PDB file of C-alpha atoms in Angstrom:
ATOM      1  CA  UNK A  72       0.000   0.000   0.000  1.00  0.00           C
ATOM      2  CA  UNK A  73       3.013   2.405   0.526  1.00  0.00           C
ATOM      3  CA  UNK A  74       4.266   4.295  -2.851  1.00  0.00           C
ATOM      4  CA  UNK A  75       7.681   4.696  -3.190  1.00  0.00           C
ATOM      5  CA  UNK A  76      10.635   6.765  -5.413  1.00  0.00           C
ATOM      6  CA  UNK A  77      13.486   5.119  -6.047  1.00  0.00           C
ATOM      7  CA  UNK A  78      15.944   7.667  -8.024  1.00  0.00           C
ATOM      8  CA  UNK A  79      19.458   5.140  -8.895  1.00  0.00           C
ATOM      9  CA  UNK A  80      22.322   7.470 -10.346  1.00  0.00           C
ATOM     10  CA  UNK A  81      25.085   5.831 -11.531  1.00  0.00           C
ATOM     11  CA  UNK A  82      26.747   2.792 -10.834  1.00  0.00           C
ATOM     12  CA  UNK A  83      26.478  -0.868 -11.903  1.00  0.00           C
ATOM     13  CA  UNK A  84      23.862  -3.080 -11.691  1.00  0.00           C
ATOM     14  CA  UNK A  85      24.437  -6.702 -11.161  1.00  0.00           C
ATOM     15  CA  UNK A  86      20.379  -7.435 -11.051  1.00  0.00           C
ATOM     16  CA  UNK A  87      17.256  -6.439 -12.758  1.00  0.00           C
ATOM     17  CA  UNK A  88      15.049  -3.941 -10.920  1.00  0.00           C
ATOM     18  CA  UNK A  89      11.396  -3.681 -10.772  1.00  0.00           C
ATOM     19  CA  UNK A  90       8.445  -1.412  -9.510  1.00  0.00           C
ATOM     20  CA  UNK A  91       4.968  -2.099  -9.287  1.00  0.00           C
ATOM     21  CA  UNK A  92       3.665   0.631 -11.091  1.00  0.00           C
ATOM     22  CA  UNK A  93       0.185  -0.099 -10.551  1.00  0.00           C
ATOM     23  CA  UNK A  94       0.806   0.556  -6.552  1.00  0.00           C
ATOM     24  CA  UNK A  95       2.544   4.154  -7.519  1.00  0.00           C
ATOM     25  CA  UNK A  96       5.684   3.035  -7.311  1.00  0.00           C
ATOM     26  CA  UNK A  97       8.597   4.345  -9.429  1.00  0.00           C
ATOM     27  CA  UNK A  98      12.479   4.166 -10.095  1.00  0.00           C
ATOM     28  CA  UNK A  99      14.025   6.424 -12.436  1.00  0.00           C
ATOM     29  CA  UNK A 100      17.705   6.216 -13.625  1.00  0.00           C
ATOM     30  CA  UNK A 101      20.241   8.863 -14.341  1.00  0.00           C
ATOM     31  CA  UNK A 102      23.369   9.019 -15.174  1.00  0.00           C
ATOM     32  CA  UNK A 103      26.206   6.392 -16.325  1.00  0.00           C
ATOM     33  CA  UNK A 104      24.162   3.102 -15.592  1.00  0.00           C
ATOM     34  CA  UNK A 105      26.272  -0.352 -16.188  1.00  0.00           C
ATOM     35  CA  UNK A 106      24.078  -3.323 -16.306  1.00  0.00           C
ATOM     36  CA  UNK A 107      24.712  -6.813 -17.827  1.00  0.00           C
ATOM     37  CA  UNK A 108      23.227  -8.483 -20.596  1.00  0.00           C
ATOM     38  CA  UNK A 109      20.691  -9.974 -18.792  1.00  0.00           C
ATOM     39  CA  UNK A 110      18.791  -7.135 -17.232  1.00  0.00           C
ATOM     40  CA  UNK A 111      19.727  -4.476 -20.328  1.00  0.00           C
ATOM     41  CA  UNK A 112      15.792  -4.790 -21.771  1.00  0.00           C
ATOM     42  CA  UNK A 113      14.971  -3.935 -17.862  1.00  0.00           C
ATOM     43  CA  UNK A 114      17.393  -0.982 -17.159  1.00  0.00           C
ATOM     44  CA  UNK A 115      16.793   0.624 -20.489  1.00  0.00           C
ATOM     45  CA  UNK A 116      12.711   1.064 -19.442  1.00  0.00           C
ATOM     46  CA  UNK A 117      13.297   2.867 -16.478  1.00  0.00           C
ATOM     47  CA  UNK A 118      15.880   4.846 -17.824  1.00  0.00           C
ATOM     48  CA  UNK A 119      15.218   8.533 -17.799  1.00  0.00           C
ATOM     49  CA  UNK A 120      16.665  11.098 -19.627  1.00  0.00           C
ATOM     50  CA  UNK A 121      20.135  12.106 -19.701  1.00  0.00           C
ATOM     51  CA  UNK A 122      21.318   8.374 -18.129  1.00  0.00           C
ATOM     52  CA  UNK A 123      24.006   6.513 -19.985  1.00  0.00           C
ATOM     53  CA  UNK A 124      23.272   2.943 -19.919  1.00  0.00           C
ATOM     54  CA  UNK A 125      26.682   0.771 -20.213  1.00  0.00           C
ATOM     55  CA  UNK A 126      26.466  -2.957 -21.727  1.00  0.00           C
ATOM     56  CA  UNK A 127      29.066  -4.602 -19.288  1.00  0.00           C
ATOM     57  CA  UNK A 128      28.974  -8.156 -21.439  1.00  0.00           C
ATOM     58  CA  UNK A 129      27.931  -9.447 -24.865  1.00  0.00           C
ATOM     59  CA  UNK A 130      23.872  -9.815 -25.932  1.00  0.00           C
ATOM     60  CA  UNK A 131      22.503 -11.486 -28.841  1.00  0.00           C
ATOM     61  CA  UNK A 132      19.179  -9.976 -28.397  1.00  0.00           C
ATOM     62  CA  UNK A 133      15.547 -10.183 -27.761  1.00  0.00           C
ATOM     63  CA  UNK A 134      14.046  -7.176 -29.155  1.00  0.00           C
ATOM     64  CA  UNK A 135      15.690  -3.955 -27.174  1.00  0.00           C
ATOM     65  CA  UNK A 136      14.191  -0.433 -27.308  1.00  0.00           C
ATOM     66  CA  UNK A 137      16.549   2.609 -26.394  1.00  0.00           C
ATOM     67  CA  UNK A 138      14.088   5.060 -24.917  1.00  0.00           C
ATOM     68  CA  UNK A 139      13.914   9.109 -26.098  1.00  0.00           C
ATOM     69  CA  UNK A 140      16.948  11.021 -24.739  1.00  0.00           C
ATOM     70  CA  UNK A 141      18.677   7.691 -23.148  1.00  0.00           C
ATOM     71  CA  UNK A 142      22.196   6.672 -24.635  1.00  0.00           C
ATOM     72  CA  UNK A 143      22.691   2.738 -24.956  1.00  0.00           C
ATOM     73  CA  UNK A 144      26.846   3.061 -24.943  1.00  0.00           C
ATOM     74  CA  UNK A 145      28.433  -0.469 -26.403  1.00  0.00           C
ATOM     75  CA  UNK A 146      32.176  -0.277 -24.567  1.00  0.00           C
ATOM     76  CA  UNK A 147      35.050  -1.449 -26.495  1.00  0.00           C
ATOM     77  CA  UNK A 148      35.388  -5.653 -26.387  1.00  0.00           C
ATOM     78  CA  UNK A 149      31.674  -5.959 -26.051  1.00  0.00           C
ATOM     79  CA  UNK A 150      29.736  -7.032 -28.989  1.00  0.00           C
ATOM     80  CA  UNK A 151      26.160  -6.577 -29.320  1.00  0.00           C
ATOM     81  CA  UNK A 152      24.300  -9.044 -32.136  1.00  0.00           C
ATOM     82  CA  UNK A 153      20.852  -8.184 -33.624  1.00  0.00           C
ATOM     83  CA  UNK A 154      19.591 -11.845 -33.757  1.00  0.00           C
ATOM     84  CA  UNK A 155      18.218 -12.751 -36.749  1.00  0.00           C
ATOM     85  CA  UNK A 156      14.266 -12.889 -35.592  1.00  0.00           C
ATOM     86  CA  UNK A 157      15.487  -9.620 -33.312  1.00  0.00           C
ATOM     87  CA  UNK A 158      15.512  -5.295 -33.462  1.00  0.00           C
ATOM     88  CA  UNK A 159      17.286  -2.911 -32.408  1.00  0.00           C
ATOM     89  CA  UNK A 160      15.388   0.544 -32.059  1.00  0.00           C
ATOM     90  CA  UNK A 161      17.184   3.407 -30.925  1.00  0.00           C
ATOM     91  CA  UNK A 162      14.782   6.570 -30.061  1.00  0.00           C
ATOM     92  CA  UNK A 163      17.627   7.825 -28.134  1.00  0.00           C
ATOM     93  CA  UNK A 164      21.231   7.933 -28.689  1.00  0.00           C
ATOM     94  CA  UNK A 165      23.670   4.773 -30.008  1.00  0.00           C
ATOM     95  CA  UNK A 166      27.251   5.435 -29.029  1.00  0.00           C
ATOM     96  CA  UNK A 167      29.334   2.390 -30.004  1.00  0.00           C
ATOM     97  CA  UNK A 168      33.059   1.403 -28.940  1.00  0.00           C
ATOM     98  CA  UNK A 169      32.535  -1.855 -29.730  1.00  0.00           C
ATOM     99  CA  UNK A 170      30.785  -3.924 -31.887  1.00  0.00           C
ATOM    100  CA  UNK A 171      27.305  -3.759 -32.900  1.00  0.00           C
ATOM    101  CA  UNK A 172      26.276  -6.475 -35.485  1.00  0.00           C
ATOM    102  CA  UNK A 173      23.288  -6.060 -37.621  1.00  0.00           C
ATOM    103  CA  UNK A 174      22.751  -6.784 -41.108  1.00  0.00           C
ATOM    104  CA  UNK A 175      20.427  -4.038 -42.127  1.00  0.00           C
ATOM    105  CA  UNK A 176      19.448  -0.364 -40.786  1.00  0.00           C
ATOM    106  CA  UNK A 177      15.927   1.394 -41.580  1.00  0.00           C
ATOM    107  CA  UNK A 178      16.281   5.320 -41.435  1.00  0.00           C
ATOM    108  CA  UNK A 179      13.302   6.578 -40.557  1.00  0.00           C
ATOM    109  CA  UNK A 180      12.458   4.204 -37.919  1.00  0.00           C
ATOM    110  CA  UNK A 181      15.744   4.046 -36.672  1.00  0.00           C
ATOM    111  CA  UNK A 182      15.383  -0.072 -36.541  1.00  0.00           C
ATOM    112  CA  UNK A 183      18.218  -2.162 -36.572  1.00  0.00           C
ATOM    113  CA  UNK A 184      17.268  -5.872 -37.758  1.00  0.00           C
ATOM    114  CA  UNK A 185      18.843  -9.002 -37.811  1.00  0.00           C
ATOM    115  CA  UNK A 186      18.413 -10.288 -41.513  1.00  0.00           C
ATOM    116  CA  UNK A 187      17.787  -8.315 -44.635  1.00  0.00           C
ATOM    117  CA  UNK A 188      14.094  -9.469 -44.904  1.00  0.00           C
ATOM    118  CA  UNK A 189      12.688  -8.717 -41.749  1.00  0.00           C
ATOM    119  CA  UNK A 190      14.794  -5.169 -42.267  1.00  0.00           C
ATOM    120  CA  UNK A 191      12.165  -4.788 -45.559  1.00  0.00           C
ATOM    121  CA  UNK A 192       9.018  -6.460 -44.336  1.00  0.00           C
ATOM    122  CA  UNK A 193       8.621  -5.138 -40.771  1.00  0.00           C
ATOM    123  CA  UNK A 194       9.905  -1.841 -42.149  1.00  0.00           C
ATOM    124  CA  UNK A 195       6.698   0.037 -40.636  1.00  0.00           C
ATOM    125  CA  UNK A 196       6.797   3.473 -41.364  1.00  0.00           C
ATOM    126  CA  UNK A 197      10.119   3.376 -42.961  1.00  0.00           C
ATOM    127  CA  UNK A 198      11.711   4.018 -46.081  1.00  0.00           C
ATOM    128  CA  UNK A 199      15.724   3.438 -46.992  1.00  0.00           C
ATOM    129  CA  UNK A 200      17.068   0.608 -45.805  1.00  0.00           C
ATOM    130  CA  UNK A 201      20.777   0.203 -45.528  1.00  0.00           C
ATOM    131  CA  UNK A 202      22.480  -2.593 -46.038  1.00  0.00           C
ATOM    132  CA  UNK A 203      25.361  -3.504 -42.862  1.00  0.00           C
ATOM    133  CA  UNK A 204      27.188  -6.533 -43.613  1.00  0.00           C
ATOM    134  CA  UNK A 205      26.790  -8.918 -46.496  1.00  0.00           C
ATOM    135  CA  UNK A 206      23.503 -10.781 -46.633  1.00  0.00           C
ATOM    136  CA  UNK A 207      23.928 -14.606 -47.065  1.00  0.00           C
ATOM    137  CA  UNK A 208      20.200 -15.469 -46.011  1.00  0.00           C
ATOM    138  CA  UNK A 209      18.821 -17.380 -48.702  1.00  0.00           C
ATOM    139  CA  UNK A 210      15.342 -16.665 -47.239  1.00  0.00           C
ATOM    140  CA  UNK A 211      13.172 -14.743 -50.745  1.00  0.00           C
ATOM    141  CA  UNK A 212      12.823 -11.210 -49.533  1.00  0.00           C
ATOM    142  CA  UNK A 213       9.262  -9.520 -50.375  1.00  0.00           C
ATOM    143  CA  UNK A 214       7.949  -6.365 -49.369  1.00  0.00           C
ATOM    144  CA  UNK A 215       4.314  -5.904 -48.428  1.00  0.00           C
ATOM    145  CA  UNK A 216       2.060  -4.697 -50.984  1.00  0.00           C
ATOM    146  CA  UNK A 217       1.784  -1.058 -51.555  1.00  0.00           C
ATOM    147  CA  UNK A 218       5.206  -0.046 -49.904  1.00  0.00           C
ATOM    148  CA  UNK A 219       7.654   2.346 -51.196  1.00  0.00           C
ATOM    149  CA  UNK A 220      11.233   0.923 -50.529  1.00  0.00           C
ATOM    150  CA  UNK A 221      14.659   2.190 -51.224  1.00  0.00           C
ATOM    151  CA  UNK A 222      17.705  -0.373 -50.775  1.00  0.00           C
ATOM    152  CA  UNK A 223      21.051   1.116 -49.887  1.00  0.00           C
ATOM    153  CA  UNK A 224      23.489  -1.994 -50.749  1.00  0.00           C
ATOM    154  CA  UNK A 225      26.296   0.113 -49.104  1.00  0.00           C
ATOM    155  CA  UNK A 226      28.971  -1.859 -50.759  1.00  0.00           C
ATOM    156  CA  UNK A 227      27.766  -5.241 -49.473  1.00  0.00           C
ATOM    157  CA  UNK A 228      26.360  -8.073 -51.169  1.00  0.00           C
ATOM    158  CA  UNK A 229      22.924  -9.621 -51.292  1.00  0.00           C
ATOM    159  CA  UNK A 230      22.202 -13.625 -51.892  1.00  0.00           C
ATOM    160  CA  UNK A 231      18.160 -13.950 -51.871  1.00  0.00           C
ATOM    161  CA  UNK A 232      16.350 -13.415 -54.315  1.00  0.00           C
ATOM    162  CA  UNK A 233      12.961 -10.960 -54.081  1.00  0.00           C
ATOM    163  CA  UNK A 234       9.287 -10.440 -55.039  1.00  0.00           C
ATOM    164  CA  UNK A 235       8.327  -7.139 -55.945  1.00  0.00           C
ATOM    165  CA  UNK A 236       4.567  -7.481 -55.833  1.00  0.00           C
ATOM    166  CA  UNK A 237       1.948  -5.499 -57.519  1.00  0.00           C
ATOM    167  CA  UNK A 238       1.822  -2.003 -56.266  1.00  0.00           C
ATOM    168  CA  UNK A 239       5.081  -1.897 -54.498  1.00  0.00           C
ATOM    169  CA  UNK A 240       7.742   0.385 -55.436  1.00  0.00           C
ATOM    170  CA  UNK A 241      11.599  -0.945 -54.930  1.00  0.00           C
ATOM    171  CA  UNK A 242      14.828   1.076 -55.790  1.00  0.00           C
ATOM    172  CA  UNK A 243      18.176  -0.383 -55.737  1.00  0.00           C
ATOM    173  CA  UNK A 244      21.284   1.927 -55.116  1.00  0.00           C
ATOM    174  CA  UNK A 245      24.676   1.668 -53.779  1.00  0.00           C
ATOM    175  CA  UNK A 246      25.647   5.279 -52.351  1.00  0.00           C
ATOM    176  CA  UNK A 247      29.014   3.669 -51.159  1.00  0.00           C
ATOM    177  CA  UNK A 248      32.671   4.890 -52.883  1.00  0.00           C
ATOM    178  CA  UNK A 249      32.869   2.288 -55.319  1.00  0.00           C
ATOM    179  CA  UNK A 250      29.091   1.342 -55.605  1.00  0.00           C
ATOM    180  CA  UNK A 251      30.586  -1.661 -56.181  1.00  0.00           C
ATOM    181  CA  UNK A 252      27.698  -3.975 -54.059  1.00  0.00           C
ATOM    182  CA  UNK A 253      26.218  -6.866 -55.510  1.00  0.00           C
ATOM    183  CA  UNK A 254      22.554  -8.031 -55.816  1.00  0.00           C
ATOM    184  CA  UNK A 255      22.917 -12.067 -56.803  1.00  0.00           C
ATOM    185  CA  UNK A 256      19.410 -13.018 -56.708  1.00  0.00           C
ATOM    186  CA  UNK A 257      16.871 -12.713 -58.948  1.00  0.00           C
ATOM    187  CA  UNK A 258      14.376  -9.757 -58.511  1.00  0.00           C
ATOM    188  CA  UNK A 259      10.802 -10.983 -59.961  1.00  0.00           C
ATOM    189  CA  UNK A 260       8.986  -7.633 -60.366  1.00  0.00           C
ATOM    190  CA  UNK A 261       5.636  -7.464 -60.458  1.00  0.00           C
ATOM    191  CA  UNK A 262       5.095  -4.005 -59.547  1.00  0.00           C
ATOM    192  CA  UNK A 263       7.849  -0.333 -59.772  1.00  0.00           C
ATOM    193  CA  UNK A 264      11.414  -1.269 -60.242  1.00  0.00           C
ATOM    194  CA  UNK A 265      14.367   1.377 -60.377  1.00  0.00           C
ATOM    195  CA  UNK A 266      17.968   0.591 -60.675  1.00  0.00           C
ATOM    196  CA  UNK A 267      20.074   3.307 -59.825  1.00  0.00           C
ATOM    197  CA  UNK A 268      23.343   1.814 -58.994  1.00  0.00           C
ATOM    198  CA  UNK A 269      25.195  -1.554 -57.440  1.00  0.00           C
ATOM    199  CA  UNK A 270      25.836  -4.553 -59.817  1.00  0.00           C
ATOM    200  CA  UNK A 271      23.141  -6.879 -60.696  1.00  0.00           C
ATOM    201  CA  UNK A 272      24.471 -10.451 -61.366  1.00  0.00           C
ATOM    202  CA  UNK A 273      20.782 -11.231 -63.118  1.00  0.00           C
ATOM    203  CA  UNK A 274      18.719  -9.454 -64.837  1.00  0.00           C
ATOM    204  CA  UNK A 275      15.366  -8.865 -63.294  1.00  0.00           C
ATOM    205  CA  UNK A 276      12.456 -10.698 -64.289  1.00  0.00           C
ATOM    206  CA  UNK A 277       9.175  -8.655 -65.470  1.00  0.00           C
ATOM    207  CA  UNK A 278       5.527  -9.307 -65.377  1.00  0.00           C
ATOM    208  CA  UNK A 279       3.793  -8.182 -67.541  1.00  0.00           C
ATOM    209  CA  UNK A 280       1.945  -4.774 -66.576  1.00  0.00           C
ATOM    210  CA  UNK A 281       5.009  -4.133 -64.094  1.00  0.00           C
ATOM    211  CA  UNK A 282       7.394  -1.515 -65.123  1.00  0.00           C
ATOM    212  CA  UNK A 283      11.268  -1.350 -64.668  1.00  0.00           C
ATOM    213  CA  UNK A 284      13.352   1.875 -64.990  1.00  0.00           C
ATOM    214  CA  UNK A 285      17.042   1.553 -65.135  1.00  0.00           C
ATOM    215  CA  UNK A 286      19.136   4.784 -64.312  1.00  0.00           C
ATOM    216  CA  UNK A 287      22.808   3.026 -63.520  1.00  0.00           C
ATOM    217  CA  UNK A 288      24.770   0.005 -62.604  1.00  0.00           C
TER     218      UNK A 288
END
């Protein structure tokens, strides 16, 4: 029945916390915040704004959400890995020493994913997806219906192949130096294709009604 304030600045955490919000109770942390692995999903919810919270050990994730105006700081030697079902989505502030591994980021949404395809077809509200690492997933990539999607191959390289469906739009670029990223799976198009840049090992296969605009590459 009591309510209770619990204000934690600083330090390291070698537990998870919890308050029964229901009852009125609240924590709030400030400052630089180490936590482990284990408890990072945890810390990061009753973070408040302005704390600095430190990954002490390496995570392959569930999915982790860095709040508005919280910092998720990956030291140097740790190595966090967006899991292939997993996201990353940073609100706040990224700052990494370390390693983060991801294989795709969306812009607008700020979304680190795992693979390439759940980067495209959970992209939400997005709209550019970048490309992190090479993509060896075999999985077919296809974007929802009625999406507008622009691929950034960033100088990597892409194995699956993927469905452009009818009314989808899908633009292919590589804004890296040397543009020199490679698409090796066959894009069946169905709906608004645009090449811009990259290198395209096949050529694309068209339906008929869908419509294919090649500027470069």
């Amino acid at each position: 029945t009591t309510t209770q304030d619990i204000d934690i600045v600083g330090g390291t955490l070698n537990g998870s916390i919890s308050a029964m919000t229901s009852k009125g109770n609240d924590v709030s942390l400030t400052g630089n915040v180490e936590t482990k692995a284990d408890y990072l999903s945890t810390v990061l919810s009753f973070a408040s704004e302005g704390a600095n919270v430190i990954l002490t050990n390496d995570l392959t994730n569930k999915k982790i959400t860095v709040p508005e105006g919280v910092t998720l700081t990956i030291p140097e030697d740790v190595t966090f890995t967006v899991s292939a079902s997993r996201q990353l989505i940073v609100n706040g502030s990224l700052n990494v020493e370390g390693t983060l591994d991801a294989a795709a980021y969306v812009t607008e949404t700020k979304t680190y994913s795992g693979t390439l395809a759940n980067a495209i077809k959970l992209i939400g509200d997005g709209h550019t997806v970048t490309l992190l690492k090479d993509s060896t997933e075999t999985t077919a990539i296809q974007p929802y219906a009625n999406k507008d999607i622009l691929l950034d191959l960033n100088g990597y390289d892409v194995a699956a192949d993927m469905t452009v469906v009818t009314g989808t739009k899908v633009t292919i670029q590589d804004n890296s130096e040397n543009a020199d990223g490679t698409y090796n799976g066959t894009i069946n198009n169905s709906g608004e294709l645009t090449l811009r840049s990259g290198i395209f090992a096949n050529i694309p296969v068209n339906s008929a009604g869908a419509t294919m605009t090649i500027e470069g590459g």
